[in-house]
Coordinates of C-alpha atoms and ligand atoms in Angstrom, one line a residue:
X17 CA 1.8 -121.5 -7.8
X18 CA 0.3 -124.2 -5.7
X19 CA 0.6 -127.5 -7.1
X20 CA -2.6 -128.9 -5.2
X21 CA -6.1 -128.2 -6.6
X22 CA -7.6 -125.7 -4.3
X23 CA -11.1 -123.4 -4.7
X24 CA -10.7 -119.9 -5.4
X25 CA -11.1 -119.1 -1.7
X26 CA -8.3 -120.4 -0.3
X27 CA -5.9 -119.3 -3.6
X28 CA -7.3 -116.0 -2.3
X29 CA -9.4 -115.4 -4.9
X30 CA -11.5 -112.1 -5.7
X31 CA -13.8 -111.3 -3.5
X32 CA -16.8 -110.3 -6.0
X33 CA -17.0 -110.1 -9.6
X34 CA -16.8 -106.6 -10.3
X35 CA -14.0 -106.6 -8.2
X36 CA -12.2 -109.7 -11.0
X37 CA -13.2 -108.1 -13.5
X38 CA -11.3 -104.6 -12.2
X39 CA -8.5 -106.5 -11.3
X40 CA -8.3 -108.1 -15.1
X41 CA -9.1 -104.7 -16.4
X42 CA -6.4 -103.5 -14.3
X43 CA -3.7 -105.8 -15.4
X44 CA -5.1 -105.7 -19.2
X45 CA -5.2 -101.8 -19.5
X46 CA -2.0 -100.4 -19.6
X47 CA 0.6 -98.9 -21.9
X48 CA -0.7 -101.7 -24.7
X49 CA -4.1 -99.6 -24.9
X50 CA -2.0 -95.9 -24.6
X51 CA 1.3 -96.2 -25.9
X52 CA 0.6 -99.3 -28.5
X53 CA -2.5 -99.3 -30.0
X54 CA -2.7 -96.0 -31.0
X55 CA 0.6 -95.9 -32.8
X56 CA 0.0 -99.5 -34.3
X57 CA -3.7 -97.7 -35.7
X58 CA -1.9 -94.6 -37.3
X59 CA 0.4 -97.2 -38.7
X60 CA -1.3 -99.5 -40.2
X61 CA -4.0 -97.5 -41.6
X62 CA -6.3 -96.0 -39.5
X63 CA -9.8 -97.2 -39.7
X64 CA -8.8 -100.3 -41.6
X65 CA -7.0 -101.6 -38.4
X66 CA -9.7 -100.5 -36.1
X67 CA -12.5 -102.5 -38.2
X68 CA -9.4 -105.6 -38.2
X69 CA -9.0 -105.3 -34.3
X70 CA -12.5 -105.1 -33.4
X71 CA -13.3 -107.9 -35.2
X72 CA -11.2 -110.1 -33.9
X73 CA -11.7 -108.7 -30.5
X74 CA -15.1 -109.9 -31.2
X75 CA -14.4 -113.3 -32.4
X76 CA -10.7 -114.7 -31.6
X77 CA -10.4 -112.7 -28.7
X78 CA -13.8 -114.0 -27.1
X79 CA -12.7 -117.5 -28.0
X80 CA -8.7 -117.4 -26.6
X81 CA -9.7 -115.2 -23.1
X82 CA -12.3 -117.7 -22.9
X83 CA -10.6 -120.6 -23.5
X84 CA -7.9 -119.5 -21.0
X85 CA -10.3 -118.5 -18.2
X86 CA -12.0 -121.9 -18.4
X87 CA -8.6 -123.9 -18.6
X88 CA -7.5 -122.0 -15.2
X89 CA -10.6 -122.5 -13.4
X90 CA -11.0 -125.9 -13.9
X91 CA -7.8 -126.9 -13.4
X92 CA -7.2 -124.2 -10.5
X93 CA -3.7 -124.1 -11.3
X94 CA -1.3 -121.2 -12.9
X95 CA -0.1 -122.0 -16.9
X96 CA 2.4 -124.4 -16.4
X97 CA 0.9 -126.6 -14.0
X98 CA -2.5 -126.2 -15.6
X99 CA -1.7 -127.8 -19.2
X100 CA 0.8 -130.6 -17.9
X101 CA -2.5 -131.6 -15.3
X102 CA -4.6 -131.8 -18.7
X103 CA -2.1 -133.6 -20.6
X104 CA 1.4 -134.3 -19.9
X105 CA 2.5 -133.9 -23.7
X106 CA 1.6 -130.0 -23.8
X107 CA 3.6 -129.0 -20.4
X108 CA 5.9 -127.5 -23.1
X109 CA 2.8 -125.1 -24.0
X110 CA 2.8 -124.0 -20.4
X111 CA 6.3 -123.4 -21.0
X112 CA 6.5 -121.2 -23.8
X113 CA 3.5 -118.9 -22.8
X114 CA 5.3 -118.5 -19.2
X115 CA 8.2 -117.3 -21.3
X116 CA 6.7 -114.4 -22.8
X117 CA 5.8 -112.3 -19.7
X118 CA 9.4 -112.7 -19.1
X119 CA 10.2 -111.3 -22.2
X120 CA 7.5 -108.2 -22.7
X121 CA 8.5 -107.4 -19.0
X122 CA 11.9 -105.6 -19.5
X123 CA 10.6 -103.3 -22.3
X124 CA 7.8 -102.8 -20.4
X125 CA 9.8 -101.1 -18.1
X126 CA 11.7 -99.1 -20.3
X127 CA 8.1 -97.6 -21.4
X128 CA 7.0 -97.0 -18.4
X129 CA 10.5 -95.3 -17.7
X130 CA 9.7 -93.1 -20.9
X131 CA 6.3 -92.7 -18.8
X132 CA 7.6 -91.4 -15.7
X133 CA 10.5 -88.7 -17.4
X134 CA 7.0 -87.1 -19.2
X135 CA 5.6 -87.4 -16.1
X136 CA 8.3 -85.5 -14.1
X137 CA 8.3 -83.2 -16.8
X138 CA 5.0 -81.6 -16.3
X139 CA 5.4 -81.7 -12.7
X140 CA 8.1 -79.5 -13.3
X141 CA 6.3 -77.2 -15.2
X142 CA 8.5 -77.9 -18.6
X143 CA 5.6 -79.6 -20.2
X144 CA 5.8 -76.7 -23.4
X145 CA 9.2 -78.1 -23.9
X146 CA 8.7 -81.2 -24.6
X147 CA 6.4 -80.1 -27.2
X148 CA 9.0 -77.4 -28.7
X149 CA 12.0 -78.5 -27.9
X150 CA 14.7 -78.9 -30.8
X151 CA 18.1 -80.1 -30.6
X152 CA 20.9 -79.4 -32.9
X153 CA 23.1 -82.5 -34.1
X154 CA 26.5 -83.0 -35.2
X155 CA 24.4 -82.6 -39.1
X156 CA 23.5 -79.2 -39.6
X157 CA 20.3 -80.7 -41.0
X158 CA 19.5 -83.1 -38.7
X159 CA 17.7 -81.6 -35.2
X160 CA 16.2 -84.1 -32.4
X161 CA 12.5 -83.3 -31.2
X162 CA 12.6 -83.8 -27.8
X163 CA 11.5 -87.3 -27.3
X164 CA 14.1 -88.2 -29.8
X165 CA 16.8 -86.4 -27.7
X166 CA 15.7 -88.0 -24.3
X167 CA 15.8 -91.6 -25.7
X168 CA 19.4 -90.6 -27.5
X169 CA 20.9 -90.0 -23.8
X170 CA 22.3 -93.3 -22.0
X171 CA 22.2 -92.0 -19.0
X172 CA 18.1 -90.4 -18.3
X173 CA 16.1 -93.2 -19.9
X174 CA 18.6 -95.8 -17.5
X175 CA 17.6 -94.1 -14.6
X176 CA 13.9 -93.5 -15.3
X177 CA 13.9 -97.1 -16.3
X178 CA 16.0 -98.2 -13.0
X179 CA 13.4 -96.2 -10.9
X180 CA 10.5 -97.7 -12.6
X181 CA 11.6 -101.6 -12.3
X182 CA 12.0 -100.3 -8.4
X183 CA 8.5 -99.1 -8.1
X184 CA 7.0 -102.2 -9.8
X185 CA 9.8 -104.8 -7.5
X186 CA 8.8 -103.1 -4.2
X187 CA 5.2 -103.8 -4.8
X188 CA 6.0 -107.7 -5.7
X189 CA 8.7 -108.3 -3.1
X190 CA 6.2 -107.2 -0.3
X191 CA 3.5 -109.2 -1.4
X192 CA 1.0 -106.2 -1.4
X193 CA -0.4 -106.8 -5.1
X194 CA -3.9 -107.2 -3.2
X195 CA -3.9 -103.4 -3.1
X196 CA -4.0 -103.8 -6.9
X197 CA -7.7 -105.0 -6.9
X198 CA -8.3 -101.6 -5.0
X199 CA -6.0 -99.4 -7.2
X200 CA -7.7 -100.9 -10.4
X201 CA -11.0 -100.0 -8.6
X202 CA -10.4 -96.1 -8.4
X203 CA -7.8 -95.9 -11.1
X204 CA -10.2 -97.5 -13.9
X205 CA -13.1 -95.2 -13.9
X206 CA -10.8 -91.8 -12.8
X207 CA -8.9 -92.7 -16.2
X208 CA -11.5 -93.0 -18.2
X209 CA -13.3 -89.9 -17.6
X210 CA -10.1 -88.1 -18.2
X211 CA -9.3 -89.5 -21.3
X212 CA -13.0 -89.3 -22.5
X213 CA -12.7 -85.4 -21.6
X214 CA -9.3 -85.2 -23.3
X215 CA -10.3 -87.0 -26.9
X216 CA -13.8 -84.3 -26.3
X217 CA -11.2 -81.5 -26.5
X218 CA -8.9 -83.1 -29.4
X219 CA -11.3 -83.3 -31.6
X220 CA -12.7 -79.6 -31.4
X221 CA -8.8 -78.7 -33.3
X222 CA -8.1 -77.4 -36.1
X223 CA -7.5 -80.3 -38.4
X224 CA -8.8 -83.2 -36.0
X225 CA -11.4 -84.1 -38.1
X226 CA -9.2 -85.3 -40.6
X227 CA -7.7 -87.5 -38.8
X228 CA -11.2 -88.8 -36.8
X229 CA -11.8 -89.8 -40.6
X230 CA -8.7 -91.8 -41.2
X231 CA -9.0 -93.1 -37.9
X232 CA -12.6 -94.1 -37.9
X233 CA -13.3 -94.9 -41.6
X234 CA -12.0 -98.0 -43.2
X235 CA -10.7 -96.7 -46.4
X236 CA -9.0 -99.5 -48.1
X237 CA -8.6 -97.4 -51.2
X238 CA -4.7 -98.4 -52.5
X239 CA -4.6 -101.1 -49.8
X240 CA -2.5 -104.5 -51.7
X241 CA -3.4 -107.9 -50.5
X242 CA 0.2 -107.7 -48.4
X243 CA -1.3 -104.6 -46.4
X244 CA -4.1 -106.3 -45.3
X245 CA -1.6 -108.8 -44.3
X246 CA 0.4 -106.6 -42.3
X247 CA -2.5 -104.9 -40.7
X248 CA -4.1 -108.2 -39.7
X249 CA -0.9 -109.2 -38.4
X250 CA -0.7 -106.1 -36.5
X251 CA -4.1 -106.1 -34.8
X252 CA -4.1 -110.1 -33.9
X253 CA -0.5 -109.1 -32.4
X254 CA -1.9 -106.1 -30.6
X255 CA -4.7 -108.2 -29.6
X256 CA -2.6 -110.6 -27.8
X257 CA -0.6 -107.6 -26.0
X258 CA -3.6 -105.8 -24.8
X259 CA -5.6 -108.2 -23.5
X260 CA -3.1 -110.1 -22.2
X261 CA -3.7 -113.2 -24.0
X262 CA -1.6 -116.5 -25.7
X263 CA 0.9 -115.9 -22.3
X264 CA -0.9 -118.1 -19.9
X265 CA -2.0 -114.8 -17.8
X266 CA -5.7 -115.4 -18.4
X267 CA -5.3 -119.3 -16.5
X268 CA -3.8 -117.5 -13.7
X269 CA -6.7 -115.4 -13.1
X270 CA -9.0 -117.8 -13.9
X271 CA -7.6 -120.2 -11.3
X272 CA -8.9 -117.6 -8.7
X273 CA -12.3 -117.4 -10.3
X274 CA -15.4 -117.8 -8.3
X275 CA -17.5 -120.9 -10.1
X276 CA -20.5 -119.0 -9.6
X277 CA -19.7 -116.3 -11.7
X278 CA -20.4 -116.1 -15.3
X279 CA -17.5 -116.8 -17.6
X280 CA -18.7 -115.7 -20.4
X281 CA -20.2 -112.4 -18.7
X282 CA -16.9 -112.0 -17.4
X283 CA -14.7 -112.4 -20.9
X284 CA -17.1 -109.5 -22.4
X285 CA -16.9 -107.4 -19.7
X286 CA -13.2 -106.9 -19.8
X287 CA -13.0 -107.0 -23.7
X288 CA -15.0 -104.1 -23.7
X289 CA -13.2 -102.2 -21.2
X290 CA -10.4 -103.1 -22.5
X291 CA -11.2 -101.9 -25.7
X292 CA -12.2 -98.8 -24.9
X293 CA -9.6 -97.5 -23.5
X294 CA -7.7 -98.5 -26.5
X295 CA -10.2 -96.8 -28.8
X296 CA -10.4 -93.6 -26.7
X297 CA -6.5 -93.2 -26.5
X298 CA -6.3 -93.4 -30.1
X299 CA -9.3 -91.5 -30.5
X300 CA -6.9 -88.6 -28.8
X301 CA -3.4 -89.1 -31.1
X302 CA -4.7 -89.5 -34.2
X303 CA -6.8 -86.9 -34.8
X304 CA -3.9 -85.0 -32.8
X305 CA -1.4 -86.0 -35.4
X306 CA -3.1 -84.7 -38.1
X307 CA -3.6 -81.5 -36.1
X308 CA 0.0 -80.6 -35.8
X309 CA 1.1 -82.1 -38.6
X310 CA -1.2 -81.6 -41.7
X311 CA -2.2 -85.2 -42.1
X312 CA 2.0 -85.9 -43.5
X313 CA 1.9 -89.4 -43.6
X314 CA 5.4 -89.7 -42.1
X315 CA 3.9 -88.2 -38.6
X316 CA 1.9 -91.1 -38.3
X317 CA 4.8 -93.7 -38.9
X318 CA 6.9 -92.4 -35.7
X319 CA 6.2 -96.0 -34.1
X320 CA 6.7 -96.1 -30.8
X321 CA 6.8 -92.7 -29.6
X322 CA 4.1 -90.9 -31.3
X323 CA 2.2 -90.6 -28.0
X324 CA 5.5 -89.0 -26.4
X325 CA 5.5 -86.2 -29.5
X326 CA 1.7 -86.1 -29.8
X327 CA 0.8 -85.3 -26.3
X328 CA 2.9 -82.7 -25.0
X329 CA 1.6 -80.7 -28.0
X330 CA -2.1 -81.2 -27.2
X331 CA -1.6 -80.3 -23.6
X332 CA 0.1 -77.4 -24.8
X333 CA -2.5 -76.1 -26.8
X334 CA -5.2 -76.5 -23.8
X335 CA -5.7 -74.3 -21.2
X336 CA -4.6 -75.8 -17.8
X337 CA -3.1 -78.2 -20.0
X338 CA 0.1 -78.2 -17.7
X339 CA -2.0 -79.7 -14.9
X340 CA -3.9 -82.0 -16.9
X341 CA -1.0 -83.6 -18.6
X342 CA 0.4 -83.7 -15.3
X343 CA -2.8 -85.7 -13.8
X344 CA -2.9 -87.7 -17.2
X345 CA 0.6 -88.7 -17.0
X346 CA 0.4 -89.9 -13.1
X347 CA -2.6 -92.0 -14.0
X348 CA -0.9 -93.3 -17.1
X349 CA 1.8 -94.2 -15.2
X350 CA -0.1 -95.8 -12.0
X351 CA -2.3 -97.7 -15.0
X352 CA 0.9 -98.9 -16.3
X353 CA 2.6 -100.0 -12.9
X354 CA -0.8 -101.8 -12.1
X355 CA 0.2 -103.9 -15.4
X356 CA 4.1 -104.3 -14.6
X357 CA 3.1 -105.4 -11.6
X358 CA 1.3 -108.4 -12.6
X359 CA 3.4 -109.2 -15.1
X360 CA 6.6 -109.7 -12.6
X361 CA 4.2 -111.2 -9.9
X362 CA 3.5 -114.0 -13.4
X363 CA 7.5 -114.4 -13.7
X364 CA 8.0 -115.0 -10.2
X365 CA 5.7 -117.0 -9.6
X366 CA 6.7 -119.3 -12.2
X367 CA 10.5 -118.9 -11.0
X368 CA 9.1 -120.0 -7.6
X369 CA 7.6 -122.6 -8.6
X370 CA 10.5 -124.2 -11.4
X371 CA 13.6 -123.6 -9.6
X372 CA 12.1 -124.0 -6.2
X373 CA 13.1 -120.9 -4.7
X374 CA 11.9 -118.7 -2.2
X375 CA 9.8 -115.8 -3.1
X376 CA 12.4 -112.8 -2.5
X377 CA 15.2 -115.2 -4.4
X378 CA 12.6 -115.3 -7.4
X379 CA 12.2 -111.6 -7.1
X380 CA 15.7 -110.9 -6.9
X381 CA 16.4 -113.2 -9.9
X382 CA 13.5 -111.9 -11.8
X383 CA 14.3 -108.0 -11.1
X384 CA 18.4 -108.9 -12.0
X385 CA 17.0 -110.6 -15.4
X386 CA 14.6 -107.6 -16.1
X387 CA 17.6 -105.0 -15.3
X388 CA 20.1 -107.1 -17.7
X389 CA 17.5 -107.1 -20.5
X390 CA 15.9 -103.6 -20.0
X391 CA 19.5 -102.1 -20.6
X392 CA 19.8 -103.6 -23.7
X393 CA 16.5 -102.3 -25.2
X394 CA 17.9 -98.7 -23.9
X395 CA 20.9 -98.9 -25.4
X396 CA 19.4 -100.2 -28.1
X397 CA 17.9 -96.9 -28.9
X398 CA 20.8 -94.8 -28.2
X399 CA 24.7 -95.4 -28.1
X400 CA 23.4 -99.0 -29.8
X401 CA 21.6 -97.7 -32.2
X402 CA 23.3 -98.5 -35.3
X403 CA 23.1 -102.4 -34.0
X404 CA 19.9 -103.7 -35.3
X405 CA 18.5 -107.2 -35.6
X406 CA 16.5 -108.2 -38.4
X407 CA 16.4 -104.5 -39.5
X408 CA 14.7 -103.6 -36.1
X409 CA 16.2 -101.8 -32.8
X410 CA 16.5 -104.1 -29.7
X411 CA 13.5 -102.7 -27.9
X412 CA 11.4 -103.5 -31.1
X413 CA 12.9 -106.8 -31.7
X414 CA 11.7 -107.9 -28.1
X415 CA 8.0 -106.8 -29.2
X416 CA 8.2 -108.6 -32.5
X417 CA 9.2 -111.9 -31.4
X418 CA 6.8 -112.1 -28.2
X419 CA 3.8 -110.3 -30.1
X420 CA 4.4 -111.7 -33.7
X421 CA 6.1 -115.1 -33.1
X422 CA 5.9 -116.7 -29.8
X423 CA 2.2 -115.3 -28.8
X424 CA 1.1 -116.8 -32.3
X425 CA 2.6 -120.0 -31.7
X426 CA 0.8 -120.1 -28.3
X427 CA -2.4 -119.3 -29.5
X428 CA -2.0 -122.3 -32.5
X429 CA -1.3 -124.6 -30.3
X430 CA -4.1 -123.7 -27.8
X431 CA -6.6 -123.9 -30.3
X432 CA -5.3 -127.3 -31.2
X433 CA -4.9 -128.9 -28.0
X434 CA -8.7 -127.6 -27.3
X435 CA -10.4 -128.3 -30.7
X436 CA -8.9 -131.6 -31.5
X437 CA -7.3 -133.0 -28.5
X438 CA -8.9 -132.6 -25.2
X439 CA -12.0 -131.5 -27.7
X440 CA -14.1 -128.2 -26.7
X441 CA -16.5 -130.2 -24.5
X442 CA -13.7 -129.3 -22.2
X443 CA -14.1 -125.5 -22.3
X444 CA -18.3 -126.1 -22.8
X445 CA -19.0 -127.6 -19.5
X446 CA -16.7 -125.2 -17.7
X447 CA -18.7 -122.3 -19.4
X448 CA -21.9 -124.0 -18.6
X449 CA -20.8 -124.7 -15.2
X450 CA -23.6 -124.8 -12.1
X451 CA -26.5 -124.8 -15.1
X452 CA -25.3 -121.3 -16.8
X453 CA -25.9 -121.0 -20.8
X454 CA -23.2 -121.1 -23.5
X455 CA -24.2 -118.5 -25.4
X456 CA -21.7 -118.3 -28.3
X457 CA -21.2 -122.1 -28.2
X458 CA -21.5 -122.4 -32.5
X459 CA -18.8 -119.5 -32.5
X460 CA -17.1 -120.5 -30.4
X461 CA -16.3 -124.2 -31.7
X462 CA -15.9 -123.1 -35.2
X463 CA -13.3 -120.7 -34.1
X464 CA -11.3 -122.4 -31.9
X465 CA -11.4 -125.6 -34.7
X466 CA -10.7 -123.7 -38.0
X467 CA -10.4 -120.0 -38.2
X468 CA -7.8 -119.5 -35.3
X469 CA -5.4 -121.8 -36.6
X470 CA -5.4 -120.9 -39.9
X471 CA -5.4 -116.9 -38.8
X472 CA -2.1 -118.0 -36.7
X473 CA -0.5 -119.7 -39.2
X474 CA -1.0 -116.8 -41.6
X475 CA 0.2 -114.2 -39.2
X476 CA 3.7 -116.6 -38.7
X477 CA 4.1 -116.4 -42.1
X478 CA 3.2 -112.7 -42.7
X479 CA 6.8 -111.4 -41.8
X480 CA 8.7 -114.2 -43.8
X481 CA 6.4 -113.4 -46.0
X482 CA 6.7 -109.7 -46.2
X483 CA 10.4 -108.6 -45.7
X484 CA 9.2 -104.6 -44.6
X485 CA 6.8 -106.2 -41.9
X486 CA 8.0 -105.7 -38.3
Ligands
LIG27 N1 -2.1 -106.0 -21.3 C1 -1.1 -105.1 -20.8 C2 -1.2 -103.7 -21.4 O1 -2.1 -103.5 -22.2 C3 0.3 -105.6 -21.0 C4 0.5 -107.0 -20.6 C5 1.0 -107.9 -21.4 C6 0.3 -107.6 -19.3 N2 1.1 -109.1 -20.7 C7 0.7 -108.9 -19.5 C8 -0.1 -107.1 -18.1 C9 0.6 -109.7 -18.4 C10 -0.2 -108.0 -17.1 C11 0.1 -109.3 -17.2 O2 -0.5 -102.9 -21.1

């Protein structure tokens, strides 16, 4: 990014509010509201992580977007450039939250591969087999669902992977991600509706409500002090992922906030969104789990591809449910490439900008890097997939270190460059800018100062702590 300071305008900023707060709603909704949260909620127990995750939504989530909005817009810079300006001791900090984008990317992809095959599947009409589908193994036993078989190949997942890196690259090497702010603006509310109408018709099955209990009550009954660990560790990390925090994202986009709009206004408006979307797409798997499955407790642990499973089945059991887990899937996939996209145009800008290349170099690096590591979280999960590290496959490993360890780490040491170093006054009269109240002022100090570090350092030492934890 630009090293001089320069006003929103001429960093070609957004044009109104509503259209920043769709474009941040755009890059924070994505496959961390579908594909994560609900799998992370049937995980970690239900209603219990819900409660967790709204709460610090409401509180630590608030304070960090905040924070990070403030810091970009008063420094008008992009992460790196924007905590060397404050003070030249935390450049490092830039450093390590422009690090994770370039991590969370690759994976990314290799969802949004996973995305498109489902996608191409109910185009082709075959939508009933990926509900049905069994395949036999080498262990008479042993038979792969057909999510389980697809990741097995090498060869399908590369591809669907390869084309989706392509889709997100073409986008970034022409320069177009304007048209994202537009996307965002039709793609937001279209999603919504459908996944609004989709949870409607979930929960009318046989055995949804069930699971609407587990998922909505907090019932802690059985829960040991190192499962509310876990799940608090979960959420916080989930947190981070979804709304796009503790990687230096949210300075970007407040570099190319307008100072006359509301900060605070705007941090509320895209939490809530954000977390919407989340609680409506778990609001659909769930209860859907339970509905195929009887409630079996090992349904809900499938991790990472229980939307794959869980879907197909639901659509199956609808009518027209080919063409509307067709339509879901597209807009799934277009809500995902609206994220990938801003998460590559984040790495190469920062490649741009540290190795002082031209914009298609960067791009070229950046796609090469995002190929080399996307394979191995593919291969991870098939011919690899005896090879784990720290008990965990490649693809999950990648997660775990941005979401659990590095994102963490950010967050700390934002909190403790703001609360006792450049002191919150610093974030204050950005918020308070052009005469505007500070509305959660006393929450926000007292979180910033106390609660957030201490949560952080907790969730660091949660998985050390806690050898099962991933
Ligand atoms: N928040 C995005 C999602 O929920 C994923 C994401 C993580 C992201 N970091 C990002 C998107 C940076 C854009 C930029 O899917």
């Amino acid at each position: 990014m630009e090293k001089t300071k320069k006003t929103a305008s001429e960093r070609g900023g957004f044009g109104s509010k509503l259209g920043f707060i769709l474009a941040a709603a755009g890059s924070a909704v994505g496959l961390g509201n579908i594909w994560r949260f609900p799998y992370l909620a049937a995980q970690y127990g239900g209603g219990v992580f819900l409660l967790t995750y709204l709460i610090f939504a409401v509180t630590f989530g608030f304070a960090l977007m905040l924070t990070e909005l403030a810091i970009g817009r008063r420094t008008g810079k992009s992460v790196i450039g924007a905590y060397k300006s404050i003070n030249k001791k935390f450049a490092p900090l830039g450093w390590l939250a422009a690090a994770v984008p370039l991590l969370i990317l690759p994976y990314y992809c290799v969802i949004g591969g996973w995305v498109l095959k489902y996608t191409c599947v109910f185009i082709t009409g075959d939508g009933a087999e990926a509900a049905n589908a069994s395949y036999a193994t080498s262990e008479p036993e042993v038979s792969l669902t057909f999510f389980e078989h697809f990741i097995s190949l090498v060869k399908e997942p590369t591809i669907f992977f390869i084309i989706y890196v392509v889709l997100t690259a073409v986008v970034v090497m022409l320069g177009v991600e304007k048209g994202i702010e537009k996307v965002s603006k039709f793609l937001m509310p279209v999603l919504l509706v459908l996944i609004i109408g989709i949870a409607i018709y979930t929960l009318t099955l046989d055995g949804a409500a069930e699971g609407l209990k587990y998922y909505i009550l907090p019932n802690v009954k059985g829960y040991k002090p190192s499962d509310y660990l876990k799940t608090i560790a979960a959420a916080v990390g989930q947190l981070f992922y979804s709304m796009s925090l503790a990687m230096g994202i949210m300075v970007t986009y407040g570099s190319y906030m307008r100072k006359e709009d509301s900060l605070e206004g705007s941090v509320r408006h895209i939490e809530v969104f954000d977390t919407l979307v989340a609680f409506l797409a778990g609001l659909i798997i769930v209860p859907a789990v339970f509905a195929f499955s009887g409630g079996d407790k090992s349904a809900l642990n499938k991790g990472p591809g229980l939307m794959f499973i869980t879907l197909p089945k639901v659509f199956e059991s609808m009518p027209a449910g080919q063409f509307i887990g067709t339509v879901f899937f597209i807009l799934v996939a277009l809500a995902a490439l609206t994220s990938s996209i801003s998460l590559m145009e984040t790495v190469v800008s920062v490649v741009m900008e540290k190795f002082r290349l031209n914009r298609m170099k960067s791009c070229l690096l950046v796609i090469v890097l995002t190929l080399g590591l996307g394979i191995l979280s593919v291969l991870g999960y098939s011919e690899w997939s005896d090879f784990t590290l720290f008990d965990m496959q490649i693809l999950d490993f990648f997660d775990f270190i941005t979401n659990s360890i590095m994102m963490p780490i950010v967050a700390f040491l934002t909190c403790i460059f703001i609360g006792y170093i450049v002191k919150t006054k610093y974030v204050e009269e950005e918020v308070t800018y052009g005469g505007k109240q500070f509305r959660s002022k006393k929450l926000y100090n007292v979180m910033i100062k106390y609660i957030c570090p201490v949560c952080m350092i907790l969730i660091l030492i949660t998985p050390f702590a806690i050898k099962e934890l991933r």
